[in-house]
Coordinates of C-alpha atoms in Angstrom, one line a residue:
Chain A
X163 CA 48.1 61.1 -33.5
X164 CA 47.0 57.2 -34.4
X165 CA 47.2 56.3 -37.6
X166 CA 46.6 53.1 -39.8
X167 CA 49.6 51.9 -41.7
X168 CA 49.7 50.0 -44.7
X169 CA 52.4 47.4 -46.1
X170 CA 53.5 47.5 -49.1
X171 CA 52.7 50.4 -50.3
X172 CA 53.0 49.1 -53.5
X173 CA 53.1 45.6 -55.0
X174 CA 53.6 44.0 -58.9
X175 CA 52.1 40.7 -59.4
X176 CA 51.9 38.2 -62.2
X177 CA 48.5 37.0 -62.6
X178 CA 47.6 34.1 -61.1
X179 CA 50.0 35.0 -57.8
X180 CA 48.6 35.2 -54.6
X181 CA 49.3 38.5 -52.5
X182 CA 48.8 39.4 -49.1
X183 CA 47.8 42.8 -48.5
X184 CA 48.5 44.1 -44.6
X185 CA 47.2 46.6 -42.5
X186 CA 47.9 47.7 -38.6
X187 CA 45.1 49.3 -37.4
X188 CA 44.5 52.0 -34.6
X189 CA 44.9 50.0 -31.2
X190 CA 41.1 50.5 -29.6
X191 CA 39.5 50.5 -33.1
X192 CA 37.0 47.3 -33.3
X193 CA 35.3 47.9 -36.5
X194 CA 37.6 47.5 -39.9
X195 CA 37.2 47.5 -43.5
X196 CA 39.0 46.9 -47.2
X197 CA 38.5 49.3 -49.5
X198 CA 39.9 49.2 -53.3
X199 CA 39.7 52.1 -55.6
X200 CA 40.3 51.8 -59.4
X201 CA 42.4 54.5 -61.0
X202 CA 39.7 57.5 -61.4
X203 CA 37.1 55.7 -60.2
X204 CA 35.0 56.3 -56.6
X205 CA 36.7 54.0 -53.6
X206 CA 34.1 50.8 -53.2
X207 CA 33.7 48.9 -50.4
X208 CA 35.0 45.3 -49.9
X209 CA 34.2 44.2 -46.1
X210 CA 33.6 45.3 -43.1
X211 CA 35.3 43.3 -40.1
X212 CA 34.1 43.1 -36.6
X213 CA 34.9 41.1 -33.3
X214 CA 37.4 38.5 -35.5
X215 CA 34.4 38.2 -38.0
X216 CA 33.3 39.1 -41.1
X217 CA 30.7 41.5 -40.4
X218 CA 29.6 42.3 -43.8
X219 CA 30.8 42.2 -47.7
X220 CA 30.3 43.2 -50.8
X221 CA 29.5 41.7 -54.9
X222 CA 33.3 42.6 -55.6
X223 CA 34.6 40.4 -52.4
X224 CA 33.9 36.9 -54.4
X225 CA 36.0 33.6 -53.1
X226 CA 39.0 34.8 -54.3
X227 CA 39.0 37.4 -51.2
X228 CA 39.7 36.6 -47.3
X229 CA 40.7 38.6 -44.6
X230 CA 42.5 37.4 -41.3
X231 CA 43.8 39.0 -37.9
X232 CA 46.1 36.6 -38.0
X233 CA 47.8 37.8 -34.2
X234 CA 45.7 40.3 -33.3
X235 CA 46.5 43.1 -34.1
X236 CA 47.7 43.1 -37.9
X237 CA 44.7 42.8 -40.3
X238 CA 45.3 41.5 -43.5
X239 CA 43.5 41.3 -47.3
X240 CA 44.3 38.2 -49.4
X241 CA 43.7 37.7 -53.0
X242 CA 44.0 33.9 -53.7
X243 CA 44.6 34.4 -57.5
X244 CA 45.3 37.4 -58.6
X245 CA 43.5 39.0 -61.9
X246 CA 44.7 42.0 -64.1
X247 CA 41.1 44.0 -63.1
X248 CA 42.9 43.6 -59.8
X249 CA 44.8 46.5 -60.4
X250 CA 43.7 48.9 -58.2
X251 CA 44.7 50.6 -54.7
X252 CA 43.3 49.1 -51.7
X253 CA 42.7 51.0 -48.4
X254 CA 42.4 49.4 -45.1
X255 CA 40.1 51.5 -42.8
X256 CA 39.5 51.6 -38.9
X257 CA 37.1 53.2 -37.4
X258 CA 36.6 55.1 -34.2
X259 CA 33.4 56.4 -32.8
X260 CA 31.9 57.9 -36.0
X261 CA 34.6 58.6 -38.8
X262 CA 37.0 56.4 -40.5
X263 CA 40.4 56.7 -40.5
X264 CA 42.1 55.4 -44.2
X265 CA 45.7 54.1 -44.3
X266 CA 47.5 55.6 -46.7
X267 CA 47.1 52.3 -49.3
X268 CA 48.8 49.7 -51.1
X269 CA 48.9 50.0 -54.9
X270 CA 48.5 46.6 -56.3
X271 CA 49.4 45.9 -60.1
X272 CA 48.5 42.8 -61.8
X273 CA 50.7 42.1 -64.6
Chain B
X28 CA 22.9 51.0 -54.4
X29 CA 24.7 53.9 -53.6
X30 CA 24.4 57.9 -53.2
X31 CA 24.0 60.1 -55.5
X32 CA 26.1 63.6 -55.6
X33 CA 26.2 66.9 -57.5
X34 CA 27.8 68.4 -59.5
X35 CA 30.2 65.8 -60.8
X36 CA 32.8 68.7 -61.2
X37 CA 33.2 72.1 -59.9
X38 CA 36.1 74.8 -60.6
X39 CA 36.9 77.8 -58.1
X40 CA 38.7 81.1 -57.9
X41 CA 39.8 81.1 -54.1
X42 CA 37.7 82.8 -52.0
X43 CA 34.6 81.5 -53.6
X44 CA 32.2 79.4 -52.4
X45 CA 30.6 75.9 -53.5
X46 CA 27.7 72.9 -52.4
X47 CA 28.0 69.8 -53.0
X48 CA 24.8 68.1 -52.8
X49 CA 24.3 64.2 -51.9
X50 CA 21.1 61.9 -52.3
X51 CA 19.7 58.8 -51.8
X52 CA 17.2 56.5 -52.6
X53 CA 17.1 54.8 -49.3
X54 CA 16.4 56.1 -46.1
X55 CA 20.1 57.9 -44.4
X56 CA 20.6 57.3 -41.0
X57 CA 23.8 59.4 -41.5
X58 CA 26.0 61.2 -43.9
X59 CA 29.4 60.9 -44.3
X60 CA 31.6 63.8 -45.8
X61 CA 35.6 62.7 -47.1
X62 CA 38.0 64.4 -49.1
X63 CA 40.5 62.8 -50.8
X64 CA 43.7 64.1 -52.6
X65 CA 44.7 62.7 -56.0
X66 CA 47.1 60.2 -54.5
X67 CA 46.4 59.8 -51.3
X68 CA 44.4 58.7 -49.0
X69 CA 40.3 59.9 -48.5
X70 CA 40.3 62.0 -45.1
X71 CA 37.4 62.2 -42.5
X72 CA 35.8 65.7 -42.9
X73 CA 32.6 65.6 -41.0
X74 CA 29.7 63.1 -40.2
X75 CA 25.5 64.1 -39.8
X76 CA 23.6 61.9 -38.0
X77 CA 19.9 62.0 -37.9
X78 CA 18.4 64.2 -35.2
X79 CA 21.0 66.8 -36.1
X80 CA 23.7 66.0 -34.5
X81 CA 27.2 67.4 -36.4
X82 CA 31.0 66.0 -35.9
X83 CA 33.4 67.2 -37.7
X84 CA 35.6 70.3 -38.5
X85 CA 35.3 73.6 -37.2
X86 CA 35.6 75.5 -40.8
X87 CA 34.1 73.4 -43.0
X88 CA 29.8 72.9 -41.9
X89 CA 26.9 70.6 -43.8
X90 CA 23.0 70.2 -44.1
X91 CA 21.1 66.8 -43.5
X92 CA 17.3 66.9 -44.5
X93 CA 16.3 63.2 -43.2
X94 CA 13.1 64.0 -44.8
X95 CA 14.2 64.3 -48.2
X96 CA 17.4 62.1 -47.9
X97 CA 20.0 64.6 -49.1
X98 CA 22.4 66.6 -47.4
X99 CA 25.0 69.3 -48.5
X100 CA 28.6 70.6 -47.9
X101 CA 29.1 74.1 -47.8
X102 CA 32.9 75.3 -48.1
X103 CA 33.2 78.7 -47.7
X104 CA 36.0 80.9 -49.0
X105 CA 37.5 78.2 -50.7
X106 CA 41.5 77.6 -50.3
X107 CA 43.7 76.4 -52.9
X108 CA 43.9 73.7 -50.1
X109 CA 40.2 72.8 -50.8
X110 CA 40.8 71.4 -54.4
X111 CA 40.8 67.4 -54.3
X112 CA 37.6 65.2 -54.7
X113 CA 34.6 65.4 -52.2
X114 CA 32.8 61.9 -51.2
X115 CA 29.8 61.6 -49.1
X116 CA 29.1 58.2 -48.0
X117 CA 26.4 56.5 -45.7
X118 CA 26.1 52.8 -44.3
X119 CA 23.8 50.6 -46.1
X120 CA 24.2 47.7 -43.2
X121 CA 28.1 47.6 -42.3
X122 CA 28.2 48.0 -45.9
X123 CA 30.0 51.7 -46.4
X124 CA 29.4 53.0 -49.8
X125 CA 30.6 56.1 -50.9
X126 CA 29.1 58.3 -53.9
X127 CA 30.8 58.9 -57.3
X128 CA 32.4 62.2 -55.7
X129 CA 32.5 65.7 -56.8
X130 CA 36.0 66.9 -58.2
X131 CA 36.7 70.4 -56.8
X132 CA 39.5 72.5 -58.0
X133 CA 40.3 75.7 -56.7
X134 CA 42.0 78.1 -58.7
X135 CA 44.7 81.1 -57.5

């Protein structure tokens, strides 16, 4: 069965780093997202990617957020300068014809 | 904005049964229902979309009233394989927002 994958799966920062978060989604999926979820909190949306744009985004998603297919097929989540509130897991998501379908996530800690 | 659900927290013997309700405030054009292990990743369980339509899996089954913006989960006979923490989630846009969750644990 497809699945998305996820690299890292995990990754300690300093503050102030930049870090590139990567994702390989399921080959005929056109519709993407970034999801982050704080320890014991609900998973929130970040953006939703469509057609090599950004289709839509959320409050949390400020300048400090892109995203990129950089060749096609690997879709990737950059935080320009990293902060401790940061510190969360981040799921990439593709979806099919209805559901989505959730990598398995990269932990990101912000020291 | 995002959907509301209930209860926050539900414990089980296995074999029992639970609902987990979820609301909103704005119209739904469809539900979303995930599960998601402590650790892992939230999994697909089934999607309602207006007009009734149902996709999902065969042993788990959900409500959608359009008119009153909420729908349910029903699981059945619950499994120790059930416990983990229920989200339903509906597209504001291509925005995705999930609700707070409900944390179910079944009990041998």
């Amino acid at each position: 069965e497809p699945e998305v994958t996820q690299t890292p799966s995990h990754q300690v920062t300093q503050m102030g780093q930049e870090v590139i978060l990567r994702c390989v989604p399921i080959s005929n999926h056109l519709y993407f997202y970034w999801y982050r979820q704080i320890l014991g909190q609900k998973v929130e949306f970040l953006v939703s990617f469509y057609n090599n744009e950004i289709s839509e985004k959320s409050e949390i998603f400020d300048d400090q957020f892109s995203v990129e297919r950089p060749d096609g097929s690997n879709f990737t989540l950059k935080i320009r300068s990293t902060k401790l509130e940061d510190s969360a897991m981040y799921f990439c998501a593709t979806r099919g014809a209805y559901e989505q379908y959730f990598g398995p996530g990269t932990r990101l800690t912000v020291t | 904005q995002q959907p509301v659900q209930s209860p926050q927290a539900v414990i089980l013997r296995e074999g029992e049964d639970a609902v987990i309700n979820c609301s909103s405030s704005k119209a739904l054009y469809s539900v979303h229902w995930y599960r998601q292990k402590h650790g892992e990743a939230p999994v697909f369980l089934m999607i309602l979309l207006k007009g009734g339509e149902q996709k999902g899996h065969e042993k788990i089954s959900a409500s959608f009233n359009e008119k009153k913006q909420q729908s349910s989960l029903y699981l059945t006979a619950s499994q120790l394989s059930y416990s983990g923490t229920y989200f339903c989630g509906t597209y504001y846009g291509q925005n995705f927002v999930f609700g707070p969750g409900t944390r179910l644990s079944v009990l041998p």
